[in-house]
PDB file of C-alpha atoms in Angstrom:
ATOM      1  CA  MET A   1      31.212  11.289  25.805  1.00  0.00           C
ATOM      2  CA  ASP A   2      31.907   7.776  24.605  1.00  0.00           C
ATOM      3  CA  PRO A   3      34.648   7.288  21.960  1.00  0.00           C
ATOM      4  CA  LYS A   4      32.210   6.270  19.217  1.00  0.00           C
ATOM      5  CA  ALA A   5      30.060   9.386  19.709  1.00  0.00           C
ATOM      6  CA  MET A   6      33.183  11.567  19.852  1.00  0.00           C
ATOM      7  CA  LYS A   7      34.475  10.045  16.619  1.00  0.00           C
ATOM      8  CA  GLU A   8      31.130  10.686  14.884  1.00  0.00           C
ATOM      9  CA  GLU A   9      31.011  14.270  16.182  1.00  0.00           C
ATOM     10  CA  LEU A  10      34.532  14.951  14.882  1.00  0.00           C
ATOM     11  CA  ARG A  11      33.644  13.380  11.524  1.00  0.00           C
ATOM     12  CA  LEU A  12      30.553  15.569  11.237  1.00  0.00           C
ATOM     13  CA  PHE A  13      32.562  18.664  12.198  1.00  0.00           C
ATOM     14  CA  GLN A  14      35.240  17.897   9.583  1.00  0.00           C
ATOM     15  CA  SER A  15      32.595  17.185   6.919  1.00  0.00           C
ATOM     16  CA  THR A  16      30.912  20.506   7.650  1.00  0.00           C
ATOM     17  CA  LEU A  17      34.206  22.410   7.421  1.00  0.00           C
ATOM     18  CA  LEU A  18      35.069  20.648   4.175  1.00  0.00           C
ATOM     19  CA  GLN A  19      31.675  21.404   2.594  1.00  0.00           C
ATOM     20  CA  ASP A  20      31.854  25.043   3.680  1.00  0.00           C
ATOM     21  CA  GLY A  21      35.353  25.335   2.207  1.00  0.00           C
ATOM     22  CA  LEU A  22      34.344  23.717  -1.090  1.00  0.00           C
ATOM     23  CA  LYS A  23      31.343  26.017  -1.415  1.00  0.00           C
ATOM     24  CA  GLU A  24      33.514  29.060  -0.728  1.00  0.00           C
ATOM     25  CA  LEU A  25      36.145  27.980  -3.278  1.00  0.00           C
ATOM     26  CA  LEU A  26      33.480  27.448  -5.944  1.00  0.00           C
ATOM     27  CA  ASN A  27      31.744  30.761  -5.211  1.00  0.00           C
ATOM     28  CA  GLU A  28      35.077  32.606  -5.356  1.00  0.00           C
ATOM     29  CA  ASN A  29      36.100  30.732  -8.524  1.00  0.00           C
ATOM     30  CA  LYS A  30      39.303  29.471  -6.857  1.00  0.00           C
ATOM     31  CA  PHE A  31      41.119  26.326  -7.997  1.00  0.00           C
ATOM     32  CA  VAL A  32      38.485  25.832 -10.691  1.00  0.00           C
ATOM     33  CA  ASP A  33      39.948  23.510 -13.308  1.00  0.00           C
ATOM     34  CA  CYS A  34      36.971  22.588 -15.461  1.00  0.00           C
ATOM     35  CA  THR A  35      33.977  24.151 -17.147  1.00  0.00           C
ATOM     36  CA  LEU A  36      30.740  22.370 -17.907  1.00  0.00           C
ATOM     37  CA  LYS A  37      29.149  24.030 -20.923  1.00  0.00           C
ATOM     38  CA  ILE A  38      25.406  23.663 -21.398  1.00  0.00           C
ATOM     39  CA  GLY A  39      24.034  25.663 -24.290  1.00  0.00           C
ATOM     40  CA  ASP A  40      25.280  29.218 -23.860  1.00  0.00           C
ATOM     41  CA  ARG A  41      25.917  28.841 -20.111  1.00  0.00           C
ATOM     42  CA  CYS A  42      29.216  27.830 -18.538  1.00  0.00           C
ATOM     43  CA  PHE A  43      29.597  26.313 -15.082  1.00  0.00           C
ATOM     44  CA  PRO A  44      33.047  26.392 -13.505  1.00  0.00           C
ATOM     45  CA  CYS A  45      33.721  23.449 -11.213  1.00  0.00           C
ATOM     46  CA  HIS A  46      36.416  21.294  -9.674  1.00  0.00           C
ATOM     47  CA  ARG A  47      37.200  18.050 -11.487  1.00  0.00           C
ATOM     48  CA  LEU A  48      38.275  16.413  -8.241  1.00  0.00           C
ATOM     49  CA  ILE A  49      34.874  17.051  -6.642  1.00  0.00           C
ATOM     50  CA  MET A  50      32.931  15.999  -9.730  1.00  0.00           C
ATOM     51  CA  ALA A  51      35.028  12.827 -10.105  1.00  0.00           C
ATOM     52  CA  ALA A  52      34.762  11.966  -6.410  1.00  0.00           C
ATOM     53  CA  CYS A  53      30.968  12.189  -6.573  1.00  0.00           C
ATOM     54  CA  SER A  54      30.356  10.545  -9.949  1.00  0.00           C
ATOM     55  CA  PRO A  55      31.830   7.543 -11.783  1.00  0.00           C
ATOM     56  CA  TYR A  56      30.654   9.213 -15.013  1.00  0.00           C
ATOM     57  CA  PHE A  57      32.817  12.287 -14.421  1.00  0.00           C
ATOM     58  CA  ARG A  58      35.681  10.203 -13.016  1.00  0.00           C
ATOM     59  CA  GLU A  59      35.869   8.309 -16.303  1.00  0.00           C
ATOM     60  CA  LEU A  60      35.445  11.523 -18.291  1.00  0.00           C
ATOM     61  CA  PHE A  61      38.286  13.341 -16.509  1.00  0.00           C
ATOM     62  CA  PHE A  62      40.772  10.545 -15.821  1.00  0.00           C
ATOM     63  CA  SER A  63      42.211   7.702 -17.875  1.00  0.00           C
ATOM     64  CA  GLU A  64      42.341   4.123 -16.615  1.00  0.00           C
ATOM     65  CA  ASP A  65      45.883   4.616 -15.335  1.00  0.00           C
ATOM     66  CA  GLY A  66      44.707   7.561 -13.204  1.00  0.00           C
ATOM     67  CA  LYS A  67      46.228  10.323 -15.330  1.00  0.00           C
ATOM     68  CA  GLU A  68      44.210  13.431 -16.070  1.00  0.00           C
ATOM     69  CA  LYS A  69      42.757  13.778 -19.548  1.00  0.00           C
ATOM     70  CA  GLU A  70      43.353  17.143 -21.190  1.00  0.00           C
ATOM     71  CA  SER A  71      39.972  16.864 -22.897  1.00  0.00           C
ATOM     72  CA  GLY A  72      38.305  17.262 -19.501  1.00  0.00           C
ATOM     73  CA  LYS A  73      38.998  20.999 -19.177  1.00  0.00           C
ATOM     74  CA  GLU A  74      35.797  21.976 -21.001  1.00  0.00           C
ATOM     75  CA  VAL A  75      32.933  19.524 -21.186  1.00  0.00           C
ATOM     76  CA  ILE A  76      29.891  20.108 -23.355  1.00  0.00           C
ATOM     77  CA  LEU A  77      26.721  18.550 -21.981  1.00  0.00           C
ATOM     78  CA  ASP A  78      23.688  18.146 -24.217  1.00  0.00           C
ATOM     79  CA  ASP A  79      20.049  17.633 -23.303  1.00  0.00           C
ATOM     80  CA  VAL A  80      20.416  18.957 -19.755  1.00  0.00           C
ATOM     81  CA  ASP A  81      18.552  21.835 -18.161  1.00  0.00           C
ATOM     82  CA  PRO A  82      21.326  24.269 -17.131  1.00  0.00           C
ATOM     83  CA  ASN A  83      19.413  25.305 -13.999  1.00  0.00           C
ATOM     84  CA  ILE A  84      19.175  21.686 -12.856  1.00  0.00           C
ATOM     85  CA  MET A  85      22.883  21.061 -13.487  1.00  0.00           C
ATOM     86  CA  ASP A  86      23.733  24.248 -11.602  1.00  0.00           C
ATOM     87  CA  MET A  87      21.728  22.976  -8.612  1.00  0.00           C
ATOM     88  CA  ILE A  88      23.574  19.648  -8.736  1.00  0.00           C
ATOM     89  CA  ILE A  89      27.019  21.289  -8.973  1.00  0.00           C
ATOM     90  CA  GLN A  90      26.130  23.530  -6.029  1.00  0.00           C
ATOM     91  CA  TYR A  91      24.960  20.490  -4.055  1.00  0.00           C
ATOM     92  CA  LEU A  92      28.176  18.576  -4.707  1.00  0.00           C
ATOM     93  CA  HIS A  93      30.160  21.520  -3.350  1.00  0.00           C
ATOM     94  CA  SER A  94      27.872  22.463  -0.445  1.00  0.00           C
ATOM     95  CA  ALA A  95      25.482  19.590   0.416  1.00  0.00           C
ATOM     96  CA  GLU A  96      22.625  22.076  -0.053  1.00  0.00           C
ATOM     97  CA  ILE A  97      19.826  21.611  -2.578  1.00  0.00           C
ATOM     98  CA  ASP A  98      16.316  22.997  -2.789  1.00  0.00           C
ATOM     99  CA  LEU A  99      14.169  20.046  -3.845  1.00  0.00           C
ATOM    100  CA  THR A 100      10.555  20.739  -4.701  1.00  0.00           C
ATOM    101  CA  ASP A 101       7.711  18.726  -6.157  1.00  0.00           C
ATOM    102  CA  ASP A 102       8.322  20.607  -9.413  1.00  0.00           C
ATOM    103  CA  ASN A 103      12.047  19.869  -9.790  1.00  0.00           C
ATOM    104  CA  VAL A 104      12.710  16.553  -8.021  1.00  0.00           C
ATOM    105  CA  GLN A 105      11.913  14.392 -11.056  1.00  0.00           C
ATOM    106  CA  GLU A 106      14.290  16.254 -13.336  1.00  0.00           C
ATOM    107  CA  ILE A 107      17.058  16.406 -10.724  1.00  0.00           C
ATOM    108  CA  PHE A 108      16.601  12.671 -10.171  1.00  0.00           C
ATOM    109  CA  ALA A 109      16.859  11.991 -13.921  1.00  0.00           C
ATOM    110  CA  VAL A 110      20.036  14.086 -14.315  1.00  0.00           C
ATOM    111  CA  ALA A 111      21.620  12.465 -11.237  1.00  0.00           C
ATOM    112  CA  ASN A 112      20.806   9.068 -12.684  1.00  0.00           C
ATOM    113  CA  ARG A 113      22.218   9.998 -16.108  1.00  0.00           C
ATOM    114  CA  PHE A 114      25.501  11.282 -14.677  1.00  0.00           C
ATOM    115  CA  GLN A 115      25.740   8.562 -12.017  1.00  0.00           C
ATOM    116  CA  ILE A 116      25.667  10.808  -8.957  1.00  0.00           C
ATOM    117  CA  PRO A 117      24.469   8.523  -6.148  1.00  0.00           C
ATOM    118  CA  SER A 118      24.344  11.191  -3.433  1.00  0.00           C
ATOM    119  CA  VAL A 119      21.894  13.319  -5.435  1.00  0.00           C
ATOM    120  CA  PHE A 120      19.962  10.227  -6.507  1.00  0.00           C
ATOM    121  CA  THR A 121      19.601   9.199  -2.847  1.00  0.00           C
ATOM    122  CA  VAL A 122      18.530  12.685  -1.734  1.00  0.00           C
ATOM    123  CA  CYS A 123      15.801  12.651  -4.413  1.00  0.00           C
ATOM    124  CA  VAL A 124      14.598   9.166  -3.457  1.00  0.00           C
ATOM    125  CA  ASN A 125      14.493  10.183   0.226  1.00  0.00           C
ATOM    126  CA  TYR A 126      12.512  13.294  -0.687  1.00  0.00           C
ATOM    127  CA  LEU A 127      10.022  11.196  -2.648  1.00  0.00           C
ATOM    128  CA  GLN A 128       9.772   8.584   0.099  1.00  0.00           C
ATOM    129  CA  ASN A 129       9.046  11.291   2.673  1.00  0.00           C
ATOM    130  CA  LYS A 130       6.190  12.472   0.474  1.00  0.00           C
ATOM    131  CA  LEU A 131       4.654   9.008   0.477  1.00  0.00           C
ATOM    132  CA  SER A 132       2.241   8.428   3.311  1.00  0.00           C
ATOM    133  CA  THR A 133       1.963   4.670   3.769  1.00  0.00           C
ATOM    134  CA  ARG A 134       4.341   1.791   4.225  1.00  0.00           C
ATOM    135  CA  MET A 135       2.995   0.287   1.028  1.00  0.00           C
ATOM    136  CA  GLU A 136       3.936   3.377  -0.962  1.00  0.00           C
ATOM    137  CA  ARG A 137       7.427   3.570   0.598  1.00  0.00           C
ATOM    138  CA  TYR A 138       8.039  -0.132   0.086  1.00  0.00           C
ATOM    139  CA  THR A 139       6.917   0.014  -3.551  1.00  0.00           C
ATOM    140  CA  CYS A 140       9.090   3.054  -4.218  1.00  0.00           C
ATOM    141  CA  ALA A 141      12.091   1.309  -2.623  1.00  0.00           C
ATOM    142  CA  LEU A 142      11.519  -1.777  -4.765  1.00  0.00           C
ATOM    143  CA  ILE A 143      11.199   0.227  -7.966  1.00  0.00           C
ATOM    144  CA  PHE A 144      14.304   2.322  -7.296  1.00  0.00           C
ATOM    145  CA  SER A 145      16.242  -0.650  -5.857  1.00  0.00           C
ATOM    146  CA  VAL A 146      16.979   1.391  -2.757  1.00  0.00           C
ATOM    147  CA  GLN A 147      17.882  -0.397   0.457  1.00  0.00           C
ATOM    148  CA  SER A 148      16.854   2.473   2.738  1.00  0.00           C
ATOM    149  CA  THR A 149      13.411   0.983   3.340  1.00  0.00           C
ATOM    150  CA  PRO A 150      13.663  -2.058   5.594  1.00  0.00           C
ATOM    151  CA  VAL A 151      12.617  -5.291   3.933  1.00  0.00           C
ATOM    152  CA  SER A 152      10.822  -6.136   7.158  1.00  0.00           C
ATOM    153  CA  GLU A 153       8.133  -3.666   6.102  1.00  0.00           C
ATOM    154  CA  GLY A 154       7.294  -6.087   3.308  1.00  0.00           C
ATOM    155  CA  LYS A 155       5.557  -8.470   5.700  1.00  0.00           C
ATOM    156  CA  TYR A 156       2.996  -5.744   6.405  1.00  0.00           C
ATOM    157  CA  VAL A 157       2.309  -4.999   2.761  1.00  0.00           C
ATOM    158  CA  PHE A 158      -0.039  -7.902   2.065  1.00  0.00           C
ATOM    159  CA  VAL A 159      -2.041  -7.334   5.255  1.00  0.00           C
ATOM    160  CA  GLN A 160      -2.318  -3.597   4.591  1.00  0.00           C
ATOM    161  CA  VAL A 161      -3.599  -4.104   1.066  1.00  0.00           C
ATOM    162  CA  CYS A 162      -6.108  -6.755   2.154  1.00  0.00           C
ATOM    163  CA  GLN A 163      -7.421  -4.826   5.149  1.00  0.00           C
ATOM    164  CA  GLY A 164      -7.295  -1.367   3.660  1.00  0.00           C
ATOM    165  CA  GLN A 165      -8.555   0.247   0.543  1.00  0.00           C
ATOM    166  CA  TRP A 166      -6.736  -2.080  -1.846  1.00  0.00           C
ATOM    167  CA  TYR A 167      -7.839  -0.146  -4.906  1.00  0.00           C
ATOM    168  CA  HIS A 168      -6.178   3.003  -3.523  1.00  0.00           C
ATOM    169  CA  GLN A 169      -2.939   1.085  -2.946  1.00  0.00           C
ATOM    170  CA  ILE A 170      -2.984  -0.339  -6.474  1.00  0.00           C
ATOM    171  CA  TYR A 171      -3.567   3.149  -7.880  1.00  0.00           C
ATOM    172  CA  LEU A 172      -0.514   4.411  -5.977  1.00  0.00           C
ATOM    173  CA  ILE A 173       1.608   1.522  -7.235  1.00  0.00           C
ATOM    174  CA  ILE A 174       0.577   2.187 -10.827  1.00  0.00           C
ATOM    175  CA  SER A 175       1.280   5.909 -10.361  1.00  0.00           C
ATOM    176  CA  CYS A 176       4.746   5.139  -9.017  1.00  0.00           C
ATOM    177  CA  ILE A 177       5.446   2.797 -11.949  1.00  0.00           C
ATOM    178  CA  LEU A 178       4.288   5.432 -14.444  1.00  0.00           C
ATOM    179  CA  PHE A 179       6.499   7.998 -12.698  1.00  0.00           C
ATOM    180  CA  CYS A 180       9.517   5.690 -13.047  1.00  0.00           C
ATOM    181  CA  THR A 181       8.711   4.964 -16.689  1.00  0.00           C
ATOM    182  CA  LYS A 182       8.655   8.699 -17.399  1.00  0.00           C
ATOM    183  CA  LEU A 183      12.095   9.081 -15.779  1.00  0.00           C
ATOM    184  CA  LEU A 184      13.637   6.288 -17.810  1.00  0.00           C
ATOM    185  CA  ARG A 185      12.650   7.761 -21.184  1.00  0.00           C
TER     186      ARG A 185
END
């Protein structure tokens, strides 16, 4: 095995062990040092994990000089579906999330609100996989400012629209724009 492949395999192995350990610690309520309170539900979590995954939580839990804020022990979150936040907390500790057509928009919106790029990216990838043409993927990448779709696909966009059913493509673009507008409200 070449050194680069070995290094990647070891990195993947360590990442898997770390995620499994974090999930176990959360499920067993060990080393929990924060509670997110949403309505009448409380979600124990680890500030270190939340801060590592989100600039929003990093700023909430730590001052500019890097010292922990005492106010970060219990955080009240308004206007958030507790089930969605629970899914996100579980994902941050386990790298497992059950995205569906019914929940992806709301998970995306919450990830965007709390600046959680890993969840945001997972949602965008899910949506891009649902799109069937290069035009749809390219448009979605442009709207979300995601670099995961190669710009080289752009050179095919004009030809596809001109040779294909252009009205169908325009409908999909408008639908994607309306979807984004709904998320930004």
